[in-house]
């Protein structure tokens, strides 16, 4: 069965620091990949998605992620974080042969002002 | 535009009581529907998903069941709640041809 692994459970950074959150998945076939964000008190919303094509995808609020098929990875990056980026971030995968969307355990990001 | 409604927002139920959480989607037809449970440090656990009326796939055998009596209605149920059923339950929908999922606001269930 497919699974998603997020390496960092809790990350603390200062404003303007660079961010990279790791995500690896286990499935050898074609996948769709997602990063979702949950701000405090708000519902889950999509940050960015990869379906096909350019492996470097750009999302909202300056986030980007790179799909590296050989490493089964889809890491999330942002060159300079802001206090408002404090949230929980979830990586998710959907395999093309299936209708399930599987999520990782999430990473809590805390930005110090 | 499409919207997803999930209710109630919060619920406190005694152990052994039944449960019914409802989720409805507006503005689309034949969506894929999902129930997830979110627990601190455990991410989103997929409980059930449905690709059509009456079609339910169960991911985790437990004290819960799901039903889809209408195209845009998805119900999560239990006959007798356990303390371990406490958590935050999220409903989501997805168009078949567009593979991202859209989430409802969630239901915070506390079993006492």
PDB file of N, CA, C and O in Angstrom, chain B residues 10 24 31 93 112:
ATOM      1  N   UNK B  10     -18.954  20.968  16.219  1.00  0.00           N
ATOM      2  CA  UNK B  10     -18.465  20.310  17.426  1.00  0.00           C
ATOM      3  C   UNK B  10     -19.557  19.408  17.975  1.00  0.00           C
ATOM      4  O   UNK B  10     -20.748  19.678  17.805  1.00  0.00           O
ATOM      5  N   UNK B  24     -22.305  17.363   2.839  1.00  0.00           N
ATOM      6  CA  UNK B  24     -22.948  17.524   1.536  1.00  0.00           C
ATOM      7  C   UNK B  24     -22.121  18.475   0.674  1.00  0.00           C
ATOM      8  O   UNK B  24     -21.471  19.388   1.176  1.00  0.00           O
ATOM      9  N   UNK B  31     -19.264  13.551  -7.481  1.00  0.00           N
ATOM     10  CA  UNK B  31     -17.914  13.738  -6.927  1.00  0.00           C
ATOM     11  C   UNK B  31     -17.427  12.471  -6.237  1.00  0.00           C
ATOM     12  O   UNK B  31     -18.228  11.615  -5.836  1.00  0.00           O
ATOM     13  N   UNK B  93     -14.145  16.372  -0.976  1.00  0.00           N
ATOM     14  CA  UNK B  93     -14.658  15.935  -2.262  1.00  0.00           C
ATOM     15  C   UNK B  93     -13.621  16.215  -3.333  1.00  0.00           C
ATOM     16  O   UNK B  93     -12.739  17.055  -3.189  1.00  0.00           O
ATOM     17  N   UNK B 112     -17.168  11.173  25.704  1.00  0.00           N
ATOM     18  CA  UNK B 112     -16.906  11.269  27.149  1.00  0.00           C
ATOM     19  C   UNK B 112     -17.527  10.098  27.919  1.00  0.00           C
ATOM     20  O   UNK B 112     -18.416   9.413  27.393  1.00  0.00           O
TER      21      UNK B 112
END
